[in-house]
Each structure stands twice: as structure tokens, then as C-alpha cells.
Short mmCIF file of C-alpha atoms in Angstrom, two decimals:
data_model
loop_
_atom_site.label_atom_id
_atom_site.label_comp_id
_atom_site.label_asym_id
_atom_site.label_seq_id
_atom_site.Cartn_x
_atom_site.Cartn_y
_atom_site.Cartn_z
CA MET A 20 5.71 4.69 11.14
CA THR A 21 2.94 6.94 13.00
CA PHE A 22 3.81 9.75 10.36
CA CYS A 23 3.54 7.39 7.81
CA ILE A 24 -0.14 6.44 9.09
CA GLU A 25 -1.47 9.82 9.61
CA LYS A 26 -0.16 10.55 6.00
CA VAL A 27 -2.28 8.23 4.72
CA ARG A 28 -5.25 8.56 6.68
CA ASN A 29 -5.50 12.10 5.95
CA SER A 30 -4.72 11.44 2.23
CA ILE A 31 -7.85 9.27 2.29
CA LYS A 32 -9.94 11.39 4.49
CA ASN A 33 -9.04 14.24 1.84
CA GLU A 34 -9.87 12.24 -1.14
CA ILE A 35 -13.25 10.94 -0.56
CA ASN A 36 -14.31 13.67 2.00
CA TRP A 37 -15.11 12.35 5.30
CA LYS A 38 -13.97 13.39 8.78
CA GLU A 39 -12.82 9.44 9.93
CA VAL A 40 -11.70 7.01 7.53
CA PRO A 41 -14.11 3.74 7.07
CA GLU A 42 -13.76 1.11 8.62
CA GLU A 43 -14.46 -0.60 5.12
CA LEU A 44 -11.31 0.93 3.53
CA GLU A 45 -8.64 0.06 7.15
CA TYR A 46 -7.17 -2.66 5.45
CA ILE A 47 -6.56 -0.22 2.09
CA ALA A 48 -5.19 2.29 4.79
CA VAL A 49 -2.45 -0.21 6.26
CA ASP A 50 -1.27 -1.59 2.84
CA MET A 51 -0.90 2.10 1.70
CA ALA A 52 1.02 2.93 5.43
CA ALA A 53 3.43 0.07 4.77
CA GLY A 54 4.19 1.20 1.26
CA GLU A 55 5.04 4.54 2.63
CA PHE A 56 6.87 3.43 5.48
CA LEU A 57 9.13 0.97 2.83
CA GLN A 58 9.43 3.86 0.45
CA ALA A 59 10.69 5.98 3.17
CA LYS A 60 13.18 3.08 4.46
CA LYS A 61 14.12 2.65 0.83
CA THR A 62 14.66 6.24 -0.16
CA PHE A 63 16.72 7.38 3.51
CA GLN A 64 17.67 4.14 5.14
CA PRO A 65 18.67 1.46 1.98
CA ASP A 66 20.86 -0.32 3.86
CA ASP A 67 17.97 -1.35 6.39
CA LEU A 68 16.25 -2.92 3.44
CA GLU A 69 19.55 -4.66 2.72
CA HIS A 70 17.95 -7.88 4.28
CA PHE A 71 14.84 -8.05 3.38
CA ASP A 72 13.74 -10.98 1.49
CA LEU A 73 11.90 -10.86 -1.73
CA VAL A 74 12.49 -14.30 -2.84
CA TYR A 75 8.87 -15.24 -2.04
CA ALA A 76 6.86 -11.80 -2.98
CA VAL A 77 3.40 -12.35 -4.18
CA LYS A 78 3.13 -12.22 -7.79
CA GLN A 79 -0.77 -12.62 -7.99
CA ILE A 80 -3.69 -12.41 -5.47
CA GLN A 81 -6.83 -14.03 -6.53
CA THR A 82 -10.00 -12.57 -3.82
CA GLY A 83 -12.54 -14.98 -4.98
CA ASP A 84 -11.62 -18.74 -3.93
CA THR A 85 -8.37 -17.36 -2.61
CA ASN A 86 -5.72 -18.09 -5.18
CA THR A 87 -2.04 -16.54 -4.20
CA VAL A 88 0.82 -17.28 -6.25
CA PHE A 89 4.38 -16.48 -5.10
CA ALA A 90 7.13 -15.11 -7.46
CA VAL A 91 9.39 -17.80 -7.08
CA GLY A 92 11.62 -18.46 -10.01
CA ASP A 93 10.68 -15.45 -11.33
CA GLY A 94 14.37 -14.11 -12.29
CA SER A 95 13.41 -11.41 -14.70
CA MET A 96 13.54 -8.75 -12.01
CA THR A 97 16.31 -7.83 -10.26
CA PRO A 98 15.69 -7.60 -6.06
CA GLU A 99 15.49 -3.93 -6.23
CA GLN A 100 12.93 -3.86 -9.19
CA ARG A 101 10.74 -6.87 -7.31
CA LEU A 102 10.86 -4.26 -3.84
CA ASN A 103 9.81 -1.58 -6.34
CA ALA A 104 6.99 -3.41 -7.78
CA PHE A 105 5.91 -4.38 -4.20
CA ILE A 106 6.15 -0.74 -2.78
CA ASN A 107 3.92 0.28 -5.70
CA TYR A 108 1.70 -2.42 -4.89
CA LEU A 109 1.01 -1.62 -1.16
CA LEU A 110 0.95 2.15 -2.46
CA ASN A 111 -1.85 1.52 -5.21
CA ASP A 112 -3.73 -1.63 -4.71
CA GLY A 113 -7.37 -0.27 -3.58
CA LYS A 114 -7.31 3.73 -4.70
CA THR A 115 -10.06 2.55 -6.99
CA GLU A 116 -12.42 1.51 -3.47
CA LEU A 117 -12.07 4.98 -2.31
CA HIS A 118 -14.46 6.22 -5.52
CA SER A 119 -17.11 4.72 -3.80
CA PHE A 120 -16.95 6.34 -0.53
CA ARG A 121 -16.17 9.95 -2.27
CA ARG A 122 -18.66 12.33 -1.10
CA ILE A 123 -19.34 15.72 -2.89
CA ARG A 124 -17.89 18.99 -1.59
CA TRP A 125 -20.11 22.42 -1.57
#
């Protein structure tokens, strides 16, 4: 897990050209590190995720006035597709916020 955290932190620092990850981006770093970890588990130790319950995977999150909808009964996706969607969400959601912190390189 430490490798995933450092990989994400370095990736963010390289993207925004800062020496440290700003506090405002820590939650994005945490999501991305979790996504990296799950992706590595899925790739190299898929049996470890055999009991990973995605029945209540989040389908929608709304920040203003907090609205969370769970994907209960969403039978159109296989468990692996739900896992892939969840990993994709963790790895990519919030990346647009990095642009707000980008510094010019000389």
C-alpha cells in the first residue's frame, strides 16, 4: 500500500509542479491510492478480491446537500464490471481539480 500512496503522491506532484501535495488534494490522493491498490490486487492477486462485496456499490454521489444513491438492483453489470467501474472512479474522479493547483514550469 505504501508503494501505491507514494506513486500517487509523486504523480500529483509532477502534474501540478509542487514539492508537496496540497492539503486540499489529499482526499483525491487517498481515492487514487485506493484505486491503485485495488487495481494491483485485481491484476496480481484476484483471489483476494473474491469476497469483495459490490452489492452496495455507490452509483451516484452529489456533494451539495449530500445525496448518495447505492446501485442496489443494478443487475445490468457483472460483479467484475462493477469492480472495474469502482476502480475507474477512484483513479479518475477529481483529476480535473488538479488543474486548479498547476504551476508553470520554466
